[in-house]
Short mmCIF file of C-alpha atoms in Angstrom, two decimals:
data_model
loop_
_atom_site.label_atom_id
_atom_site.label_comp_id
_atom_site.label_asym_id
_atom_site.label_seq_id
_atom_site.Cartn_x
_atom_site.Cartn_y
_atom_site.Cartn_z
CA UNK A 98 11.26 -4.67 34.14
CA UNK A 99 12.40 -3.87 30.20
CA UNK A 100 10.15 -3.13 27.41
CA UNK A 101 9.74 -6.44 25.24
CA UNK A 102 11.54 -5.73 22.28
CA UNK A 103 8.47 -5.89 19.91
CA UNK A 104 6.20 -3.17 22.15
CA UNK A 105 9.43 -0.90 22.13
CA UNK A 106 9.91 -0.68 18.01
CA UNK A 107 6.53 -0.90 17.62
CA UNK A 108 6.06 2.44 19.69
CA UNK A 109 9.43 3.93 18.30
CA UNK A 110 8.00 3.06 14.42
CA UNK A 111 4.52 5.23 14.95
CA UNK A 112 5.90 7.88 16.84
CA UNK A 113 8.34 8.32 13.60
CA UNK A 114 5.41 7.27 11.31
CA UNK A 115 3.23 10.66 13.44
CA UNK A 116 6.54 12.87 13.73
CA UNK A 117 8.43 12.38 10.60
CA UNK A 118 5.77 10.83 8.20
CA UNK A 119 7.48 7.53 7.66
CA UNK A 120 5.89 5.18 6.32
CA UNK A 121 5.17 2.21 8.83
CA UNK A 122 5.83 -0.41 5.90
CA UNK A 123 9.16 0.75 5.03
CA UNK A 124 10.07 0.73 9.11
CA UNK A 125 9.32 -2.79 9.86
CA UNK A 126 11.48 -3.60 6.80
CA UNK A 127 14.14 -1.61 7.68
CA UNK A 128 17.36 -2.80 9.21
CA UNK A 129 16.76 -1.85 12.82
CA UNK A 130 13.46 -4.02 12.49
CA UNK A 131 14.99 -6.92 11.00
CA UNK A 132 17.38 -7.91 14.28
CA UNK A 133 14.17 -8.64 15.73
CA UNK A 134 13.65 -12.35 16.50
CA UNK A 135 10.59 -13.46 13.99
CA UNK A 136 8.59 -13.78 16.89
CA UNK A 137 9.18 -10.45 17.99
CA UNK A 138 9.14 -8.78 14.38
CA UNK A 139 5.29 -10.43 13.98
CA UNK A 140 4.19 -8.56 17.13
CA UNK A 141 5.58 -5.32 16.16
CA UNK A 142 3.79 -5.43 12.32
CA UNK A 143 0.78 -6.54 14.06
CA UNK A 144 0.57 -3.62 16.65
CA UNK A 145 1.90 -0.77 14.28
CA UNK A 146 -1.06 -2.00 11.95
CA UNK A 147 -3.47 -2.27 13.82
CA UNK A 148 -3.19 0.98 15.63
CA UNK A 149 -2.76 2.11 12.52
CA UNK A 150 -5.66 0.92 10.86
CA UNK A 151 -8.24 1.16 14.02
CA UNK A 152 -6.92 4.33 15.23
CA UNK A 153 -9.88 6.84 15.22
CA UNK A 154 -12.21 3.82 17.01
CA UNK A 155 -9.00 3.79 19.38
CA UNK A 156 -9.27 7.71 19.86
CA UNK A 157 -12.46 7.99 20.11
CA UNK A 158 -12.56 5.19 23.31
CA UNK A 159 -9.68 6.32 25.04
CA UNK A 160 -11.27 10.57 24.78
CA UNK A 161 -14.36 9.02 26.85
CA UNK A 162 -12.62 7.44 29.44
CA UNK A 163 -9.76 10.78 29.16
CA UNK A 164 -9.98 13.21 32.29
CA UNK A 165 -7.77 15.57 29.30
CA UNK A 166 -8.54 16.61 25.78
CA UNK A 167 -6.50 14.31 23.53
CA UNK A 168 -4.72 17.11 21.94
CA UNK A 169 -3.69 18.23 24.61
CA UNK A 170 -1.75 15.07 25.53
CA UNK A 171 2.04 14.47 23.99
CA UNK A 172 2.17 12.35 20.83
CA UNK A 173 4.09 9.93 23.19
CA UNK A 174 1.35 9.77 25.53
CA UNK A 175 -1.57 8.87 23.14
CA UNK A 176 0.62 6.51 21.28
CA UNK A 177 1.27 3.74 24.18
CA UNK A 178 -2.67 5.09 25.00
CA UNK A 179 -3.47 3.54 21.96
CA UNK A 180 -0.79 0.60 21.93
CA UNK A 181 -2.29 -1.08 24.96
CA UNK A 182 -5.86 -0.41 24.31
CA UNK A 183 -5.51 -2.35 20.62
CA UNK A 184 -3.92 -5.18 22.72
CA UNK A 185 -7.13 -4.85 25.13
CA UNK A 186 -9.50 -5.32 22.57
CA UNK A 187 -7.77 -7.06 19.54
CA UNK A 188 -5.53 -8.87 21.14
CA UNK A 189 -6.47 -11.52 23.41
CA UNK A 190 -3.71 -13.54 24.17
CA UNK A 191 -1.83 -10.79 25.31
CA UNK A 192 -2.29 -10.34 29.47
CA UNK A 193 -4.01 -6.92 29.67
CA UNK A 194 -1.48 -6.48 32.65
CA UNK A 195 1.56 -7.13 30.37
CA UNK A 196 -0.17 -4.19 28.15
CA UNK A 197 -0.94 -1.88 30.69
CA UNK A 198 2.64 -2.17 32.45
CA UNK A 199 4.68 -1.80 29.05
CA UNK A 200 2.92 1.33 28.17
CA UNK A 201 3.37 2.87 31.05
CA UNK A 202 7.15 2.15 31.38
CA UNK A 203 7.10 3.14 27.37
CA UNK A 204 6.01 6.31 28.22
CA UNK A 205 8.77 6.73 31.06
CA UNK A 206 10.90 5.48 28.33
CA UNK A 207 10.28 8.86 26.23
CA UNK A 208 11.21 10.87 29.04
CA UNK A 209 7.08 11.82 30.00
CA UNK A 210 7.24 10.11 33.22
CA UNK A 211 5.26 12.83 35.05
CA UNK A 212 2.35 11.41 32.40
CA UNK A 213 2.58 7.78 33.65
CA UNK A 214 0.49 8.11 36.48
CA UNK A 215 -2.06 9.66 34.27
CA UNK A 216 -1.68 6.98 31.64
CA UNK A 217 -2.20 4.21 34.03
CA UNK A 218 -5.27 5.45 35.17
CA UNK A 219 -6.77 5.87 32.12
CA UNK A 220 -5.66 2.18 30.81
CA UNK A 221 -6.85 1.13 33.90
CA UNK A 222 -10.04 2.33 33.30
CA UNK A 223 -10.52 1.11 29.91
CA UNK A 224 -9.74 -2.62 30.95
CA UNK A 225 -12.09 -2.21 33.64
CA UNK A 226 -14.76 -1.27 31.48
CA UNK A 227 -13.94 -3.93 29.17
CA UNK A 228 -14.85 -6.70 31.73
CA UNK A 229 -18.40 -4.66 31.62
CA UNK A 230 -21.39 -6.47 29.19
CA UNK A 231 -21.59 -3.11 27.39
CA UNK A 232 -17.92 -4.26 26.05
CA UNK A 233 -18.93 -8.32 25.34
CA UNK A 234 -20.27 -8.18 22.22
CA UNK A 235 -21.19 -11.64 20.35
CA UNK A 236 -19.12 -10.36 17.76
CA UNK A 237 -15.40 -10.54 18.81
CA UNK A 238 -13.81 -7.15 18.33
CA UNK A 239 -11.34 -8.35 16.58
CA UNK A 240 -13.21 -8.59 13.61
CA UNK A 241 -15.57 -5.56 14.04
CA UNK A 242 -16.58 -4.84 10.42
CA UNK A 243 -20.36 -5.27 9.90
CA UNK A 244 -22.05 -6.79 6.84
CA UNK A 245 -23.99 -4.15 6.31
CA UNK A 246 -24.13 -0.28 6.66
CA UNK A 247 -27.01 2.46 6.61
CA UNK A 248 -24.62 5.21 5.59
CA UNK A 249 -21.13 6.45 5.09
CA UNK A 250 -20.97 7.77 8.57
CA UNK A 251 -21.80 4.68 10.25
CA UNK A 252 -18.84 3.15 7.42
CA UNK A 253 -16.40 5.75 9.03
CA UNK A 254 -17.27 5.53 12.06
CA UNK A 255 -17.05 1.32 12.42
CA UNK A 256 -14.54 0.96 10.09
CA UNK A 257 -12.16 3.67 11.18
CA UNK A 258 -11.77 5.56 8.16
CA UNK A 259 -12.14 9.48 7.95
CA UNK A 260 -15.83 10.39 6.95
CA UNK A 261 -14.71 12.75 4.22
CA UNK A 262 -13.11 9.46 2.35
CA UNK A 263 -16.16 7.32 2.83
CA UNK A 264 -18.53 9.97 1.35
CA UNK A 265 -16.03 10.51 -1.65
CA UNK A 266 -16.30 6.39 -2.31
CA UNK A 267 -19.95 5.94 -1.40
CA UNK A 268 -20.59 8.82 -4.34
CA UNK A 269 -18.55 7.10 -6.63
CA UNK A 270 -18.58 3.27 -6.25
CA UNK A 271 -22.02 2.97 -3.89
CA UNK A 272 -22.01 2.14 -0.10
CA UNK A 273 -21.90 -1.44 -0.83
CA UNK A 274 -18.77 -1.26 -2.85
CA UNK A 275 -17.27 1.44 -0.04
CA UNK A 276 -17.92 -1.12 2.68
CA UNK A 277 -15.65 -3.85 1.02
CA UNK A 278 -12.74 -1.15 0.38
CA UNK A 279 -13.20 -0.72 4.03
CA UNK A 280 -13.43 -3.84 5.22
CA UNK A 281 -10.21 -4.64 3.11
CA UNK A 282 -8.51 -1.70 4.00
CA UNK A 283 -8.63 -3.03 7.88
CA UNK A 284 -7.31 -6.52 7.19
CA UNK A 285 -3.75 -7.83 6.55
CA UNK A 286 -3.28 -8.31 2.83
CA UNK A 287 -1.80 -11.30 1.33
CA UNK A 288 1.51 -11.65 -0.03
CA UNK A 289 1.86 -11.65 -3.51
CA UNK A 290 4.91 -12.93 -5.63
CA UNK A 291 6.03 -12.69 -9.46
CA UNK A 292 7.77 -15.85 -10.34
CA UNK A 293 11.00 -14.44 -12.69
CA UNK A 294 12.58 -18.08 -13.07
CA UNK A 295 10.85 -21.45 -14.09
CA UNK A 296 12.43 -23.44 -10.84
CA UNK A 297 11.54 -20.71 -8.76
CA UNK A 298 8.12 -22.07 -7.60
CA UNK A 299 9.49 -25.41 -6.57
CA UNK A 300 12.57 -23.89 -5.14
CA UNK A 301 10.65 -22.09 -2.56
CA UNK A 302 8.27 -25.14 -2.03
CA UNK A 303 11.37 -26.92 -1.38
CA UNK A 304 12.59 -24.55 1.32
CA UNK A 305 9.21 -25.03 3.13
CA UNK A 306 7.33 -22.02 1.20
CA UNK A 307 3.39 -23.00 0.76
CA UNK A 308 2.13 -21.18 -2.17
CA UNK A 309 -1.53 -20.79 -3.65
CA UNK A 310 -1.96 -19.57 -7.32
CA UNK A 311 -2.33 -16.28 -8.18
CA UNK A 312 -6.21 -14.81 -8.41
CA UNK A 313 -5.34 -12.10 -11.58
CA UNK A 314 -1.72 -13.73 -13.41
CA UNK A 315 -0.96 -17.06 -14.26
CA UNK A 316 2.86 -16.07 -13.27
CA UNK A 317 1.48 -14.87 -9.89
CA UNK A 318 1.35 -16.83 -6.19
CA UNK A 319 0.31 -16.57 -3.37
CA UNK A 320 2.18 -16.90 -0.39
CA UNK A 321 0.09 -19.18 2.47
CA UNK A 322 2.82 -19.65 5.16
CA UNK A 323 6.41 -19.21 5.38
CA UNK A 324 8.43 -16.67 5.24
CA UNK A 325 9.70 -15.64 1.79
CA UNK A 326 12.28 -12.70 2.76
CA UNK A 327 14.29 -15.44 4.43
CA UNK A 328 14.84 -17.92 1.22
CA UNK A 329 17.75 -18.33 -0.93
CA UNK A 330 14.81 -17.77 -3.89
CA UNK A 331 14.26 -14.70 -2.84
CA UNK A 332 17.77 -13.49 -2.26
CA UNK A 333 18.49 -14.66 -5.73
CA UNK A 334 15.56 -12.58 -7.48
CA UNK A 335 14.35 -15.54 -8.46
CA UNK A 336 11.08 -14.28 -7.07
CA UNK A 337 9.97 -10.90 -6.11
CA UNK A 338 7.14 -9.22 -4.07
CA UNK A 339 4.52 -7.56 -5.87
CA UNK A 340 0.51 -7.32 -5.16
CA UNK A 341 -1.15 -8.60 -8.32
CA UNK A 342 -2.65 -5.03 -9.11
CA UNK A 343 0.71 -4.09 -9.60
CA UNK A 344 2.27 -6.99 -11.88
CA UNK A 345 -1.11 -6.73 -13.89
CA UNK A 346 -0.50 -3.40 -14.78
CA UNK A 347 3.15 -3.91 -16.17
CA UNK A 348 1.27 -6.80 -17.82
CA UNK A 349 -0.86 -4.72 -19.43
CA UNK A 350 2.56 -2.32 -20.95
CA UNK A 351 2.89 -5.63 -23.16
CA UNK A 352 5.80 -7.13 -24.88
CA UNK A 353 7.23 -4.97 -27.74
CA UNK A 354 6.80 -6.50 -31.48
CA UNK A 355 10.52 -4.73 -32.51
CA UNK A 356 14.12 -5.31 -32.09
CA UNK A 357 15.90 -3.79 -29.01
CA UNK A 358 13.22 -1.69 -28.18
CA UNK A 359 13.41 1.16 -25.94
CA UNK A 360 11.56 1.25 -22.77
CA UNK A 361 11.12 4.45 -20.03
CA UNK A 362 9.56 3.89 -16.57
CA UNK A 363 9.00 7.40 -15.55
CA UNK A 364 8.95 7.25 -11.84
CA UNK A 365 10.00 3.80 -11.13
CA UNK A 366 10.69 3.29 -7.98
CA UNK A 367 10.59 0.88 -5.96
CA UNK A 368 11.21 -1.10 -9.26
CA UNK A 369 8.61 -3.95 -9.26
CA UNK A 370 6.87 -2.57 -12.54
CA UNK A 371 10.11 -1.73 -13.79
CA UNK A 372 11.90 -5.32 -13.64
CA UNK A 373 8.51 -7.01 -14.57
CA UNK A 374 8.38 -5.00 -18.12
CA UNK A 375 12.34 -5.74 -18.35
CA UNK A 376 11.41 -9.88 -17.96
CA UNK A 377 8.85 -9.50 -20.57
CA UNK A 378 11.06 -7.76 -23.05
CA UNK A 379 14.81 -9.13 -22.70
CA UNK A 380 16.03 -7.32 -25.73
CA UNK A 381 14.53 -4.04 -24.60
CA UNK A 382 16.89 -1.07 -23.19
CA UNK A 383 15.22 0.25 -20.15
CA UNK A 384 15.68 3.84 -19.17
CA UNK A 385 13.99 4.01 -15.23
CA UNK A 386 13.48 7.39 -13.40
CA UNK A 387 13.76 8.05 -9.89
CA UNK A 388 13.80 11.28 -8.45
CA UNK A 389 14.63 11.04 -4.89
CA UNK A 390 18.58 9.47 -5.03
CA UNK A 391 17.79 7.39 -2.18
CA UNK A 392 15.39 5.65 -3.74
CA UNK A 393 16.83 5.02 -6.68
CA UNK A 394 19.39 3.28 -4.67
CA UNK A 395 16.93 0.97 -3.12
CA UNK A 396 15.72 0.34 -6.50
CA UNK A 397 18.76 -0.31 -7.63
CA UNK A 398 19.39 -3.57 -5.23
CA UNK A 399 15.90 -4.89 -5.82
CA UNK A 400 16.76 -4.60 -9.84
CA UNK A 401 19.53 -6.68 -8.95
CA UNK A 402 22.89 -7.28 -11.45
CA UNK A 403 21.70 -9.26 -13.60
CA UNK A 404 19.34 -6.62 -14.77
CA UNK A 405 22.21 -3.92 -14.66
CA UNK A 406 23.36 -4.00 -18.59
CA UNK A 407 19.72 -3.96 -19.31
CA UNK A 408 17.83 -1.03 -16.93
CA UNK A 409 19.95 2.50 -16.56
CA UNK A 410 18.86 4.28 -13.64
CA UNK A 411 18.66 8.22 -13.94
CA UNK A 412 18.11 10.41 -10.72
CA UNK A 413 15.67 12.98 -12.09
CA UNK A 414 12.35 15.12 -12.15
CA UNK A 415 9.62 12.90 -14.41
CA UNK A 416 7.80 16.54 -15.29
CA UNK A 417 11.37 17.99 -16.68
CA UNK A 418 12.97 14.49 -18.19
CA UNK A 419 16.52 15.29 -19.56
CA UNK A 420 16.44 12.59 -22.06
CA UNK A 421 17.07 12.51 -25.71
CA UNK A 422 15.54 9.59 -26.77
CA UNK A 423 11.92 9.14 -27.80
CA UNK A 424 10.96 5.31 -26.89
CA UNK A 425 8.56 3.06 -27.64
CA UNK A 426 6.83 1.81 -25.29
CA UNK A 427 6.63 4.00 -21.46
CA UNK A 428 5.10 3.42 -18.43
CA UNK A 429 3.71 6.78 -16.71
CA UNK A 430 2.86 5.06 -12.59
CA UNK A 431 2.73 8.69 -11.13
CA UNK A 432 2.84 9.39 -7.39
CA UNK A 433 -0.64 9.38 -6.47
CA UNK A 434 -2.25 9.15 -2.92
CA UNK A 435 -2.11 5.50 -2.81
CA UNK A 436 -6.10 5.38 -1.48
CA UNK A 437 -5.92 1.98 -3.07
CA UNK A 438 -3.28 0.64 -0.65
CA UNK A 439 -4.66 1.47 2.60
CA UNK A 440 -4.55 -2.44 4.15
CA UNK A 441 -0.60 -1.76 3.31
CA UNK A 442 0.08 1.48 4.00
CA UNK A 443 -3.25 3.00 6.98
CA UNK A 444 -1.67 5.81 7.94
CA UNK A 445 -2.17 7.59 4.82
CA UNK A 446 -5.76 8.06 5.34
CA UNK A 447 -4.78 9.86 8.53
CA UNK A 448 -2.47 12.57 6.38
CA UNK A 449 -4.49 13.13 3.33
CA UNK A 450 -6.75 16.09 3.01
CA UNK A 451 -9.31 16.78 0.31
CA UNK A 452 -7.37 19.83 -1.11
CA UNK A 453 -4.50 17.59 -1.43
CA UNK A 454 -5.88 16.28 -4.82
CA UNK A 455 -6.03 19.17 -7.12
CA UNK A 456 -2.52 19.32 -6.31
CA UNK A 457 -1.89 15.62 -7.26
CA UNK A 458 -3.50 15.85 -10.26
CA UNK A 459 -1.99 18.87 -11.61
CA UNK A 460 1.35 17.39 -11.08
CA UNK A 461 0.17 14.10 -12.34
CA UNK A 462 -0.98 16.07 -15.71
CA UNK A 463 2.44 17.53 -15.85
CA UNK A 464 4.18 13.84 -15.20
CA UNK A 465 1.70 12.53 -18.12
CA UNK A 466 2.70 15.51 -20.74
CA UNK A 467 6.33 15.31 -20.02
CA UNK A 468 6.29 11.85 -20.88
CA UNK A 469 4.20 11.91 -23.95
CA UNK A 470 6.67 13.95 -25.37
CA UNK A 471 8.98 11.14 -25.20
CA UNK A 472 7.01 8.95 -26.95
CA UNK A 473 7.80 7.67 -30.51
CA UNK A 474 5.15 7.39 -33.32
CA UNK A 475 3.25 4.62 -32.81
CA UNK A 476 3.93 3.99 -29.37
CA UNK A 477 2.16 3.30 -26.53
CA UNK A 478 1.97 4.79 -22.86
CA UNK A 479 0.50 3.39 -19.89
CA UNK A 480 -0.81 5.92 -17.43
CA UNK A 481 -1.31 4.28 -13.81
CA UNK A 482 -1.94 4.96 -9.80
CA UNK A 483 -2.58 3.06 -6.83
CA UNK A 484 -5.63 5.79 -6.18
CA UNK A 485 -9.48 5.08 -6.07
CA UNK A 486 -9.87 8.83 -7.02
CA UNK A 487 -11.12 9.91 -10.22
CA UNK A 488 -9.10 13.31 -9.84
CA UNK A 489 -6.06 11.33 -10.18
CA UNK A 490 -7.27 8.89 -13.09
CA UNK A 491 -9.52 9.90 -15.76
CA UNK A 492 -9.61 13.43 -15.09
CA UNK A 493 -6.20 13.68 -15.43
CA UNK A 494 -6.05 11.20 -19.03
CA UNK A 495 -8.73 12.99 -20.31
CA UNK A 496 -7.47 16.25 -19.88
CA UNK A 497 -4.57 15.16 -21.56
CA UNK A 498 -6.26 13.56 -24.70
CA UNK A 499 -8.27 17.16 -24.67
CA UNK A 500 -4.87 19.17 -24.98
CA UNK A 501 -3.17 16.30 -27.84
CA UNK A 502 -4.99 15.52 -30.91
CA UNK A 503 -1.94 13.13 -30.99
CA UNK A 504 -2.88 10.38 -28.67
CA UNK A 505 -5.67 7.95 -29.03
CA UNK A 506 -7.30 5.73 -25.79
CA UNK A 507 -7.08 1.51 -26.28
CA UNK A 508 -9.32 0.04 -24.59
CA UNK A 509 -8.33 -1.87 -21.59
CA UNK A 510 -10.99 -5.33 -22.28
CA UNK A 511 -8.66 -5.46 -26.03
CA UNK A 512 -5.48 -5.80 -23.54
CA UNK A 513 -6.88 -7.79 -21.00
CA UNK A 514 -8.81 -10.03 -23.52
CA UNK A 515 -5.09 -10.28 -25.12
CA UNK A 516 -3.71 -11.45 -22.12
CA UNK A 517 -6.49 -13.86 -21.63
CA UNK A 518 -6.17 -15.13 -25.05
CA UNK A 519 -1.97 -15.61 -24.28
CA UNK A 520 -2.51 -17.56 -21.19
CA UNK A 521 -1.38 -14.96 -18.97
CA UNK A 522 -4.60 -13.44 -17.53
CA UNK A 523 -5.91 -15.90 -14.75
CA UNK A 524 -9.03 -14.36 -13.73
CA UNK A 525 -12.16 -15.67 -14.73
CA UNK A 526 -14.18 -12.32 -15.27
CA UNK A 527 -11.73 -9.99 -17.42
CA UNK A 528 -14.57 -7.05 -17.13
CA UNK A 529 -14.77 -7.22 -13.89
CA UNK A 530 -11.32 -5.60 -13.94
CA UNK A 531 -12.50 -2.63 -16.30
CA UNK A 532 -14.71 0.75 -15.73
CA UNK A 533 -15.45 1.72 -19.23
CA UNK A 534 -11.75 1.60 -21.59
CA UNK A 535 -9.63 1.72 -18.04
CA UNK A 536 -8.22 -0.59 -15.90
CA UNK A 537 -9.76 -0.70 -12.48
CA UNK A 538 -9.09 -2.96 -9.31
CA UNK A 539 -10.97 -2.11 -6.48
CA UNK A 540 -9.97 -3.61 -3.13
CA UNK A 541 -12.63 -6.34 -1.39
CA UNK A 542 -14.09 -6.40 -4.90
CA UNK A 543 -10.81 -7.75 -6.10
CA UNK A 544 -8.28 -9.68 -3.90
CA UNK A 545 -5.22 -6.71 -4.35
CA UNK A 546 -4.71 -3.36 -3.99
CA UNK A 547 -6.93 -0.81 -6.18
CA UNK A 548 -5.11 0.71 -9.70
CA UNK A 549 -6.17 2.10 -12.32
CA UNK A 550 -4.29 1.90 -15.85
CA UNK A 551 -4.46 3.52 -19.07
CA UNK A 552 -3.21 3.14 -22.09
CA UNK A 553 -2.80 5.63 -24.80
CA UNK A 554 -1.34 5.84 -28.01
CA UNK A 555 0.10 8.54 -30.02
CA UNK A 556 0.21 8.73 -34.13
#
């Protein structure tokens, strides 16, 4: 018997997403994915996340009931390991037989068939034991995150999370505030849209689109059911996808009091931010920078053509910008470690390390003084990541106010109480959104990914 189609991408997307460090997101939305049936495509997002996001209480299960070391076993091996055992214990209208049978013929798919004998035992095993009381909890497993924790061990530990990141976040934010990153971190987010056009709510209403407002913007939705990648609104740009953290921030760039200003995104891809500060200032010339080609290609169809006379896209390095111009107004979103998009993107708390961040923030600080040197008098910069670590937010803007008598911080509550004030700012508590002058979103506090924003400006 075949491999369903959804069990077979989902194990071809996380062995690239171990092998190749792909990001599962960018898989599922990738061509090959999309000549799924929408039946099939659901199953695959749903077992590529959720082995994603429960895979060290997935390890750690199928090492007790493992006659081998798992690192000793090929990454094929432990990856339909974990693939059935997620549909064992998350899963339950999937037959644990159908499980158990796929992964073993998945693993004689990849060419390990001396391994299937082993990995049937083992599965075998593990649905044996979960028939046992020890594994019939009151609590379904598939919602396994407590209400309350004793320390960031236990938070690791039961909400699958490496123990180094829950120590980092219990020091900064508090265990209670760590348990509701977690917690959000192991749940499908929403969908969030940007409406660009004034019919474009009640077009997608009209093509069966249910849509709830939008918890930060007043321009924002929320997408209930339906699927908005299929409508004509969305193939038109009438509407785009971006999590409110992210539109909020462009929000907060502003709209530019001056005729045909000029605009720089440093490192703009995918483009959200980008087309979002473009809407808000039509008479604006927008200079975005991408510096992998690829991606600037990608950006490049989301922008769509009826941005193209207004954003030029240049291929380049943000910390070495061969530009001319000085602008007005420039958005500095810096590739960060994206800690605050974990319930998107899960395996990255699998790759990062704790060294990794002096390295992010000295190329962050390099990003940041590249680009203030492209700002006019009097403008303004916005400094932002999708990262929950200080390293990567205000250390890095204050060490670049230390080394520029030049700028001066704005405090984030004057912006947000300015968007308030415009009609634009939805959410009831504006300082809710704010640690001291920054910008900060925290996910479970706040219903989006976690950013942080500056804003400078130099004299």
């Amino acid at each position: 018997m075949p491999v369903s189609p959804a069990r077979a991408a989902a194990f071809d997307i996380l062995l690239r997403v171990e092998s190749e460090s792909s990001y599962a997101s960018e898989l599922l939305h990738s061509s090959a994915s999309q000549k799924l049936s929408h039946a099939d495509h659901a199953l695959a997002t749903e077992l590529v996340m959720g082995v994603l996001r429960w895979r060290s209480r997935l390890d750690t299960e199928i090492a007790a009931a493992s006659s081998q070391p798992l690192k000793k076993l090929d990454l094929e091996v432990i990856i339909a390991l974990r693939l059935a055992l997620y549909q064992f214990r998350w899963l339950d209208r999937i037959p644990e037989r159908a499980a158990l049978h796929e992964s073993v013929e998945l693993v004689k798919r990849a060419r390990k068939r001396s391994a299937a004998p082993y990995v049937n035992a083992v599965l075998r095993k593990l649905a044996a034991q979960a028939k046992s009381a020890e594994h019939a909890p009151e609590v379904p497993l598939c919602n396994p995150v407590p209400s309350v924790v004793n320390s960031f061990e236990e938070l690791a530990e039961v909400c699958a999370h490496p123990v180094w990141l829950t120590e980092r976040w219990t020091e900064f934010y508090g265990l209670a505030v760590a348990l509701k990153i977690c917690e959000y971190d192991q749940s499908p987010p929403s969908t969030a849209l940007r409406l660009r056009k004034p019919d474009a709510e009640r077009n997608l209403v009209d093509e069966g689109i249910t849509l709830h407002p939008g918890a930060l913007l007043s321009s924002s939705r929320r997408v209930q059911s339906g699927d908005i990648r299929h409508t004509q609104a969305f193939r038109r740009h009438e509407v785009v996808i971006q999590d409110e953290a992210s539109q909020l921030v462009a929000a907060l760039s502003g709209r530019i009091n001056k005729d045909a200003p000029r605009i720089l995104d440093c490192c703009a891809a995918p483009g959200g931010k980008t087309l979002a500060i473009a809407d808000r200032n039509p008479s604006a010339s927008v200079t975005a920078v991408e510096i992998h080609p690829h991606r600037a290609r990608l950006m490049q169809r989301l922008l769509g053509t009826d941005t193209s006379s207004q954003i030029k896209t240049v291929v380049a390095d943000a910390r070495t910008l061969p530009l001319a111009n000085n602008y007005d107004a420039i958005l500095t979103d810096v590739p960060c470690s994206g800690t605050g998009t974990l319930a998107r993107n899960p395996e990255i708390k699998w790759r990062l390390k704790p060294e990794d961040f002096a390295e992010l923030h000295e190329r962050q600080l390099a990003i940041l003084r590249s680009a203030v040197s492209h700002l006019a008098p009097g403008g303004r910069l916005a400094y932002s990541t999708c990262s929950l670590e200080k390293e990567e937010n205000e250390d890095v803007v204050e060490a670049a106010l230390a080394e520029n008598s030049a700028l001066r911080l704005l405090d984030a509550r004057a912006e947000l109480a300015r968007l308030k004030a415009e009609g634009e700012l939805a959410c009831p508590d504006p300082d809710s959104l704010t640690r001291g002058p920054y910008l900060r979103t925290i996910p479970g506090v706040h219903p989006c990914d976690g950013f942080f924003a500056a804003i400078v400006e130099k004299s």
